[in-house]
């Protein structure tokens, strides 16, 4: 079974802190993603990565950065946390299909971040 | 741009009733995938099914069934004889052209 593991289930951080959310997958997937989930807004893509050291902005990248130094690990960084970044953060990984689209993404258990 | 629309937000049914979740998508890609995910109260998104743009065959898996119609850009999901364990948020998603886009989800509440 595919396993995507996020380092924390719950986090509480103060405004202005630098926050690291870590994600590891064990299935050798090329692609990894970070989403945030908010009530009424569904899942919104923050960043994704299709290879080591490669990253692409998603739909809401402002206030975030990412790092992918190894294939299995994808980190989301909040440079200076703000209260509007309080949310559920979901990491996922997937493969490329032969036809060039992403196959199904497998998700971690989520990190509920509260910024106070 | 990719777009997924799930019109209903919350759907309540009495146990053993059927429930159908509608998903309409927009894409300019000729190759794409469609998915359904379930998110129970525990929070983890669970993958249910994948369909690619070349395969319009409908599928049944136990009490779940899916109806993919390319002509209407729809990929609907039906739960037959619903059970309390089906209470969850269900997401439809679309993959193509470097995007994996999700709908806003349907909250399904099954009342015993």
PDB file of C-alpha atoms in Angstrom:
ATOM      1  CA  UNK A   1       0.000   0.000   0.000  1.00  0.00           C
ATOM      2  CA  UNK A   2       1.051   3.550  -0.696  1.00  0.00           C
ATOM      3  CA  UNK A   3       1.997   5.389   2.420  1.00  0.00           C
ATOM      4  CA  UNK A   4       2.150   9.156   2.680  1.00  0.00           C
ATOM      5  CA  UNK A   5       3.132  10.373   6.106  1.00  0.00           C
ATOM      6  CA  UNK A   6       2.925  13.893   7.419  1.00  0.00           C
ATOM      7  CA  UNK A   7       5.128  14.729  10.357  1.00  0.00           C
ATOM      8  CA  UNK A   8       2.459  16.236  12.598  1.00  0.00           C
ATOM      9  CA  UNK A   9      -1.260  15.789  12.983  1.00  0.00           C
ATOM     10  CA  UNK A  10      -1.761  19.018  14.923  1.00  0.00           C
ATOM     11  CA  UNK A  11       0.413  22.112  15.225  1.00  0.00           C
ATOM     12  CA  UNK A  12      -0.010  25.407  17.040  1.00  0.00           C
ATOM     13  CA  UNK A  13       2.345  28.221  16.067  1.00  0.00           C
ATOM     14  CA  UNK A  14       2.625  31.891  16.809  1.00  0.00           C
ATOM     15  CA  UNK A  15       2.248  34.674  14.263  1.00  0.00           C
ATOM     16  CA  UNK A  16       5.563  35.417  12.613  1.00  0.00           C
ATOM     17  CA  UNK A  17       7.126  32.021  13.285  1.00  0.00           C
ATOM     18  CA  UNK A  18       8.737  30.034  10.515  1.00  0.00           C
ATOM     19  CA  UNK A  19       6.848  26.760  10.144  1.00  0.00           C
ATOM     20  CA  UNK A  20       7.937  23.549   8.454  1.00  0.00           C
ATOM     21  CA  UNK A  21       5.481  20.864   7.427  1.00  0.00           C
ATOM     22  CA  UNK A  22       7.122  17.635   6.369  1.00  0.00           C
ATOM     23  CA  UNK A  23       5.790  14.898   4.128  1.00  0.00           C
ATOM     24  CA  UNK A  24       7.311  11.560   3.172  1.00  0.00           C
ATOM     25  CA  UNK A  25       6.054   8.980   0.678  1.00  0.00           C
ATOM     26  CA  UNK A  26       7.317   5.440   0.283  1.00  0.00           C
ATOM     27  CA  UNK A  27       6.164   4.528  -3.228  1.00  0.00           C
ATOM     28  CA  UNK A  28       8.796   6.221  -5.375  1.00  0.00           C
ATOM     29  CA  UNK A  29       6.235   8.624  -6.875  1.00  0.00           C
ATOM     30  CA  UNK A  30       7.595  11.394  -9.045  1.00  0.00           C
ATOM     31  CA  UNK A  31       4.927  13.915  -8.157  1.00  0.00           C
ATOM     32  CA  UNK A  32       4.149  15.430  -4.791  1.00  0.00           C
ATOM     33  CA  UNK A  33       1.646  18.070  -3.798  1.00  0.00           C
ATOM     34  CA  UNK A  34       0.649  20.371  -0.993  1.00  0.00           C
ATOM     35  CA  UNK A  35      -2.984  21.410  -0.608  1.00  0.00           C
ATOM     36  CA  UNK A  36      -4.821  23.354   1.991  1.00  0.00           C
ATOM     37  CA  UNK A  37      -8.408  22.598   2.856  1.00  0.00           C
ATOM     38  CA  UNK A  38     -10.803  25.175   4.244  1.00  0.00           C
ATOM     39  CA  UNK A  39     -14.543  24.910   4.884  1.00  0.00           C
ATOM     40  CA  UNK A  40     -16.547  25.901   1.835  1.00  0.00           C
ATOM     41  CA  UNK A  41     -13.446  26.248  -0.336  1.00  0.00           C
ATOM     42  CA  UNK A  42     -12.507  22.617  -0.877  1.00  0.00           C
ATOM     43  CA  UNK A  43      -8.906  21.683  -1.632  1.00  0.00           C
ATOM     44  CA  UNK A  44      -6.662  24.335  -3.084  1.00  0.00           C
ATOM     45  CA  UNK A  45      -3.261  23.569  -4.536  1.00  0.00           C
ATOM     46  CA  UNK A  46      -0.373  25.476  -2.984  1.00  0.00           C
ATOM     47  CA  UNK A  47       2.658  23.943  -4.705  1.00  0.00           C
ATOM     48  CA  UNK A  48       3.601  20.777  -6.475  1.00  0.00           C
ATOM     49  CA  UNK A  49       6.815  19.086  -7.507  1.00  0.00           C
ATOM     50  CA  UNK A  50       7.366  16.681 -10.389  1.00  0.00           C
ATOM     51  CA  UNK A  51      10.980  15.825  -9.602  1.00  0.00           C
ATOM     52  CA  UNK A  52      13.725  16.391  -7.081  1.00  0.00           C
ATOM     53  CA  UNK A  53      14.556  20.094  -6.772  1.00  0.00           C
ATOM     54  CA  UNK A  54      11.730  20.954  -9.171  1.00  0.00           C
ATOM     55  CA  UNK A  55       8.707  22.902  -8.009  1.00  0.00           C
ATOM     56  CA  UNK A  56       5.754  24.648  -9.531  1.00  0.00           C
ATOM     57  CA  UNK A  57       3.347  27.143  -8.040  1.00  0.00           C
ATOM     58  CA  UNK A  58      -0.203  26.046  -7.610  1.00  0.00           C
ATOM     59  CA  UNK A  59      -3.225  28.275  -7.262  1.00  0.00           C
ATOM     60  CA  UNK A  60      -2.411  29.898  -3.904  1.00  0.00           C
ATOM     61  CA  UNK A  61       1.389  29.976  -3.407  1.00  0.00           C
ATOM     62  CA  UNK A  62       1.610  33.350  -1.673  1.00  0.00           C
ATOM     63  CA  UNK A  63       3.127  33.119   1.768  1.00  0.00           C
ATOM     64  CA  UNK A  64       4.495  29.615   1.182  1.00  0.00           C
ATOM     65  CA  UNK A  65       7.608  27.985  -0.199  1.00  0.00           C
ATOM     66  CA  UNK A  66       8.585  24.351  -0.688  1.00  0.00           C
ATOM     67  CA  UNK A  67      11.639  22.167  -0.751  1.00  0.00           C
ATOM     68  CA  UNK A  68      12.263  18.822  -2.392  1.00  0.00           C
ATOM     69  CA  UNK A  69      15.812  17.659  -1.829  1.00  0.00           C
ATOM     70  CA  UNK A  70      14.974  13.949  -2.007  1.00  0.00           C
ATOM     71  CA  UNK A  71      12.402  12.165  -4.084  1.00  0.00           C
ATOM     72  CA  UNK A  72      10.493  10.829  -1.108  1.00  0.00           C
ATOM     73  CA  UNK A  73      10.298  14.063   0.883  1.00  0.00           C
ATOM     74  CA  UNK A  74       8.410  17.280   0.187  1.00  0.00           C
ATOM     75  CA  UNK A  75       8.403  20.107   2.702  1.00  0.00           C
ATOM     76  CA  UNK A  76       6.071  23.068   2.939  1.00  0.00           C
ATOM     77  CA  UNK A  77       7.461  26.208   4.566  1.00  0.00           C
ATOM     78  CA  UNK A  78       5.532  29.108   5.963  1.00  0.00           C
ATOM     79  CA  UNK A  79       8.174  31.817   6.095  1.00  0.00           C
ATOM     80  CA  UNK A  80       6.268  33.994   8.552  1.00  0.00           C
ATOM     81  CA  UNK A  81       3.076  32.386   9.735  1.00  0.00           C
ATOM     82  CA  UNK A  82      -0.073  34.478   9.803  1.00  0.00           C
ATOM     83  CA  UNK A  83      -3.505  33.786  11.247  1.00  0.00           C
ATOM     84  CA  UNK A  84      -5.027  33.445   7.770  1.00  0.00           C
ATOM     85  CA  UNK A  85      -2.815  30.414   7.271  1.00  0.00           C
ATOM     86  CA  UNK A  86      -4.715  28.517   9.925  1.00  0.00           C
ATOM     87  CA  UNK A  87      -5.981  25.538   7.964  1.00  0.00           C
ATOM     88  CA  UNK A  88      -5.787  21.823   7.275  1.00  0.00           C
ATOM     89  CA  UNK A  89      -2.749  21.015   5.129  1.00  0.00           C
ATOM     90  CA  UNK A  90      -2.729  17.891   3.005  1.00  0.00           C
ATOM     91  CA  UNK A  91       0.248  16.328   1.290  1.00  0.00           C
ATOM     92  CA  UNK A  92      -0.152  13.887  -1.592  1.00  0.00           C
ATOM     93  CA  UNK A  93       1.887  11.955  -4.126  1.00  0.00           C
ATOM     94  CA  UNK A  94       1.142  10.397  -7.498  1.00  0.00           C
ATOM     95  CA  UNK A  95       2.636   8.877 -10.620  1.00  0.00           C
ATOM     96  CA  UNK A  96       2.601  10.031 -14.220  1.00  0.00           C
ATOM     97  CA  UNK A  97       0.511   7.928 -16.534  1.00  0.00           C
ATOM     98  CA  UNK A  98       1.823   6.808 -19.910  1.00  0.00           C
ATOM     99  CA  UNK A  99      -0.553   9.335 -21.436  1.00  0.00           C
ATOM    100  CA  UNK A 100       1.086  12.212 -19.578  1.00  0.00           C
ATOM    101  CA  UNK A 101      -1.502  13.015 -16.917  1.00  0.00           C
ATOM    102  CA  UNK A 102      -1.263  12.415 -13.181  1.00  0.00           C
ATOM    103  CA  UNK A 103      -2.763   9.223 -11.927  1.00  0.00           C
ATOM    104  CA  UNK A 104      -4.618   9.104  -8.620  1.00  0.00           C
ATOM    105  CA  UNK A 105      -3.018  10.983  -5.744  1.00  0.00           C
ATOM    106  CA  UNK A 106      -2.582   9.345  -2.368  1.00  0.00           C
ATOM    107  CA  UNK A 107      -2.920  11.576   0.629  1.00  0.00           C
ATOM    108  CA  UNK A 108      -1.392  11.838   4.038  1.00  0.00           C
ATOM    109  CA  UNK A 109      -3.494  12.116   7.165  1.00  0.00           C
ATOM    110  CA  UNK A 110      -3.319  15.920   7.165  1.00  0.00           C
ATOM    111  CA  UNK A 111      -1.834  18.520   9.495  1.00  0.00           C
ATOM    112  CA  UNK A 112      -4.221  20.862  11.241  1.00  0.00           C
ATOM    113  CA  UNK A 113      -2.252  24.066  11.740  1.00  0.00           C
ATOM    114  CA  UNK A 114      -3.445  26.806  14.039  1.00  0.00           C
ATOM    115  CA  UNK A 115      -1.639  30.132  13.995  1.00  0.00           C
ATOM    116  CA  UNK A 116      -2.300  32.278  17.053  1.00  0.00           C
TER     117      UNK A 116
ATOM    118  CA  UNK B   1      -8.080  25.807 -17.074  1.00  0.00           C
ATOM    119  CA  UNK B   2      -9.331  22.800 -15.180  1.00  0.00           C
ATOM    120  CA  UNK B   3     -12.536  23.144 -13.249  1.00  0.00           C
ATOM    121  CA  UNK B   4     -14.647  20.716 -11.261  1.00  0.00           C
ATOM    122  CA  UNK B   5     -18.127  21.592 -10.070  1.00  0.00           C
ATOM    123  CA  UNK B   6     -20.047  19.720  -7.426  1.00  0.00           C
ATOM    124  CA  UNK B   7     -23.274  21.608  -7.104  1.00  0.00           C
ATOM    125  CA  UNK B   8     -24.804  20.112  -3.986  1.00  0.00           C
ATOM    126  CA  UNK B   9     -23.068  21.006  -0.764  1.00  0.00           C
ATOM    127  CA  UNK B  10     -24.841  18.900   1.847  1.00  0.00           C
ATOM    128  CA  UNK B  11     -27.097  15.940   1.173  1.00  0.00           C
ATOM    129  CA  UNK B  12     -29.023  14.133   3.897  1.00  0.00           C
ATOM    130  CA  UNK B  13     -30.579  10.733   3.321  1.00  0.00           C
ATOM    131  CA  UNK B  14     -32.194   8.127   5.481  1.00  0.00           C
ATOM    132  CA  UNK B  15     -30.324   4.868   5.754  1.00  0.00           C
ATOM    133  CA  UNK B  16     -30.962   2.466   2.857  1.00  0.00           C
ATOM    134  CA  UNK B  17     -31.892   5.247   0.466  1.00  0.00           C
ATOM    135  CA  UNK B  18     -29.790   5.783  -2.647  1.00  0.00           C
ATOM    136  CA  UNK B  19     -27.799   8.964  -3.081  1.00  0.00           C
ATOM    137  CA  UNK B  20     -26.297  10.363  -6.274  1.00  0.00           C
ATOM    138  CA  UNK B  21     -23.518  12.935  -6.315  1.00  0.00           C
ATOM    139  CA  UNK B  22     -23.119  15.041  -9.428  1.00  0.00           C
ATOM    140  CA  UNK B  23     -19.768  16.106 -10.840  1.00  0.00           C
ATOM    141  CA  UNK B  24     -19.326  18.310 -13.885  1.00  0.00           C
ATOM    142  CA  UNK B  25     -15.885  19.125 -15.205  1.00  0.00           C
ATOM    143  CA  UNK B  26     -14.231  21.453 -17.683  1.00  0.00           C
ATOM    144  CA  UNK B  27     -10.955  20.823 -19.440  1.00  0.00           C
ATOM    145  CA  UNK B  28      -9.303  21.461 -22.779  1.00  0.00           C
ATOM    146  CA  UNK B  29      -7.081  18.419 -22.459  1.00  0.00           C
ATOM    147  CA  UNK B  30      -7.748  15.409 -24.622  1.00  0.00           C
ATOM    148  CA  UNK B  31      -6.107  13.118 -22.072  1.00  0.00           C
ATOM    149  CA  UNK B  32      -7.240  13.401 -18.500  1.00  0.00           C
ATOM    150  CA  UNK B  33      -8.304  11.398 -15.486  1.00  0.00           C
ATOM    151  CA  UNK B  34     -11.286  11.732 -13.229  1.00  0.00           C
ATOM    152  CA  UNK B  35     -11.392  10.556  -9.630  1.00  0.00           C
ATOM    153  CA  UNK B  36     -13.657  10.277  -6.643  1.00  0.00           C
ATOM    154  CA  UNK B  37     -12.365  10.508  -3.091  1.00  0.00           C
ATOM    155  CA  UNK B  38     -14.029   9.976   0.271  1.00  0.00           C
ATOM    156  CA  UNK B  39     -13.089  11.986   3.348  1.00  0.00           C
ATOM    157  CA  UNK B  40     -14.575  10.487   6.515  1.00  0.00           C
ATOM    158  CA  UNK B  41     -14.657  12.435   9.781  1.00  0.00           C
ATOM    159  CA  UNK B  42     -11.134  11.237  10.569  1.00  0.00           C
ATOM    160  CA  UNK B  43      -9.936  13.566   7.816  1.00  0.00           C
ATOM    161  CA  UNK B  44      -7.834  11.394   5.539  1.00  0.00           C
ATOM    162  CA  UNK B  45      -8.771  11.462   1.864  1.00  0.00           C
ATOM    163  CA  UNK B  46      -9.369   7.976   0.540  1.00  0.00           C
ATOM    164  CA  UNK B  47      -9.137   7.264  -3.168  1.00  0.00           C
ATOM    165  CA  UNK B  48     -12.214   5.435  -4.529  1.00  0.00           C
ATOM    166  CA  UNK B  49     -12.023   5.271  -8.311  1.00  0.00           C
ATOM    167  CA  UNK B  50     -10.201   6.518 -11.391  1.00  0.00           C
ATOM    168  CA  UNK B  51     -11.500   6.888 -14.926  1.00  0.00           C
ATOM    169  CA  UNK B  52      -9.464   8.045 -17.918  1.00  0.00           C
ATOM    170  CA  UNK B  53     -10.803  10.120 -20.760  1.00  0.00           C
ATOM    171  CA  UNK B  54     -10.723   7.188 -23.157  1.00  0.00           C
ATOM    172  CA  UNK B  55     -12.791   4.885 -21.033  1.00  0.00           C
ATOM    173  CA  UNK B  56     -16.463   5.715 -20.711  1.00  0.00           C
ATOM    174  CA  UNK B  57     -17.434   2.362 -19.368  1.00  0.00           C
ATOM    175  CA  UNK B  58     -19.468   2.690 -16.205  1.00  0.00           C
ATOM    176  CA  UNK B  59     -18.381   0.811 -13.136  1.00  0.00           C
ATOM    177  CA  UNK B  60     -19.996  -0.823 -10.162  1.00  0.00           C
ATOM    178  CA  UNK B  61     -18.125  -1.767  -7.022  1.00  0.00           C
ATOM    179  CA  UNK B  62     -20.339  -3.172  -4.341  1.00  0.00           C
ATOM    180  CA  UNK B  63     -22.809  -0.451  -3.381  1.00  0.00           C
ATOM    181  CA  UNK B  64     -20.883   2.189  -5.336  1.00  0.00           C
ATOM    182  CA  UNK B  65     -21.377   2.940  -8.998  1.00  0.00           C
ATOM    183  CA  UNK B  66     -20.048   5.581 -11.346  1.00  0.00           C
ATOM    184  CA  UNK B  67     -21.486   7.029 -14.543  1.00  0.00           C
ATOM    185  CA  UNK B  68     -19.009   8.776 -16.844  1.00  0.00           C
ATOM    186  CA  UNK B  69     -20.491  10.682 -19.776  1.00  0.00           C
ATOM    187  CA  UNK B  70     -18.010  12.571 -21.879  1.00  0.00           C
ATOM    188  CA  UNK B  71     -20.752  14.189 -23.960  1.00  0.00           C
ATOM    189  CA  UNK B  72     -22.035  16.059 -20.926  1.00  0.00           C
ATOM    190  CA  UNK B  73     -18.660  16.291 -19.106  1.00  0.00           C
ATOM    191  CA  UNK B  74     -20.086  14.529 -16.114  1.00  0.00           C
ATOM    192  CA  UNK B  75     -18.807  11.851 -13.772  1.00  0.00           C
ATOM    193  CA  UNK B  76     -21.564  11.041 -11.294  1.00  0.00           C
ATOM    194  CA  UNK B  77     -21.330   8.784  -8.279  1.00  0.00           C
ATOM    195  CA  UNK B  78     -24.161   6.772  -6.738  1.00  0.00           C
ATOM    196  CA  UNK B  79     -24.250   5.052  -3.373  1.00  0.00           C
ATOM    197  CA  UNK B  80     -26.957   2.408  -3.306  1.00  0.00           C
ATOM    198  CA  UNK B  81     -28.678   1.430  -0.059  1.00  0.00           C
ATOM    199  CA  UNK B  82     -26.705   3.962   1.959  1.00  0.00           C
ATOM    200  CA  UNK B  83     -25.318   3.132   5.373  1.00  0.00           C
ATOM    201  CA  UNK B  84     -24.258   5.303   8.288  1.00  0.00           C
ATOM    202  CA  UNK B  85     -20.605   4.525   7.463  1.00  0.00           C
ATOM    203  CA  UNK B  86     -21.094   6.308   4.157  1.00  0.00           C
ATOM    204  CA  UNK B  87     -21.383   9.614   6.001  1.00  0.00           C
ATOM    205  CA  UNK B  88     -18.440  11.627   4.721  1.00  0.00           C
ATOM    206  CA  UNK B  89     -17.399  14.370   2.356  1.00  0.00           C
ATOM    207  CA  UNK B  90     -16.975  13.151  -1.219  1.00  0.00           C
ATOM    208  CA  UNK B  91     -14.719  14.938  -3.682  1.00  0.00           C
ATOM    209  CA  UNK B  92     -14.592  14.697  -7.427  1.00  0.00           C
ATOM    210  CA  UNK B  93     -11.212  15.531  -9.002  1.00  0.00           C
ATOM    211  CA  UNK B  94      -9.718  16.047 -12.451  1.00  0.00           C
ATOM    212  CA  UNK B  95      -6.132  15.491 -13.556  1.00  0.00           C
ATOM    213  CA  UNK B  96      -4.560  16.897 -16.688  1.00  0.00           C
ATOM    214  CA  UNK B  97      -2.062  19.452 -17.975  1.00  0.00           C
ATOM    215  CA  UNK B  98      -0.110  19.768 -14.752  1.00  0.00           C
ATOM    216  CA  UNK B  99      -3.109  20.304 -12.573  1.00  0.00           C
ATOM    217  CA  UNK B 100      -5.026  18.112 -10.163  1.00  0.00           C
ATOM    218  CA  UNK B 101      -8.186  20.085  -9.454  1.00  0.00           C
ATOM    219  CA  UNK B 102     -10.831  19.206  -6.884  1.00  0.00           C
ATOM    220  CA  UNK B 103     -14.446  20.120  -6.563  1.00  0.00           C
ATOM    221  CA  UNK B 104     -15.641  21.658  -3.308  1.00  0.00           C
ATOM    222  CA  UNK B 105     -17.059  18.394  -2.077  1.00  0.00           C
ATOM    223  CA  UNK B 106     -20.434  16.962  -1.118  1.00  0.00           C
ATOM    224  CA  UNK B 107     -21.172  16.412   2.563  1.00  0.00           C
ATOM    225  CA  UNK B 108     -23.267  13.255   2.762  1.00  0.00           C
ATOM    226  CA  UNK B 109     -25.138  12.619   5.988  1.00  0.00           C
ATOM    227  CA  UNK B 110     -26.808   9.252   6.371  1.00  0.00           C
ATOM    228  CA  UNK B 111     -29.447   9.280   9.079  1.00  0.00           C
ATOM    229  CA  UNK B 112     -30.054   5.976  10.853  1.00  0.00           C
TER     230      UNK B 112
END
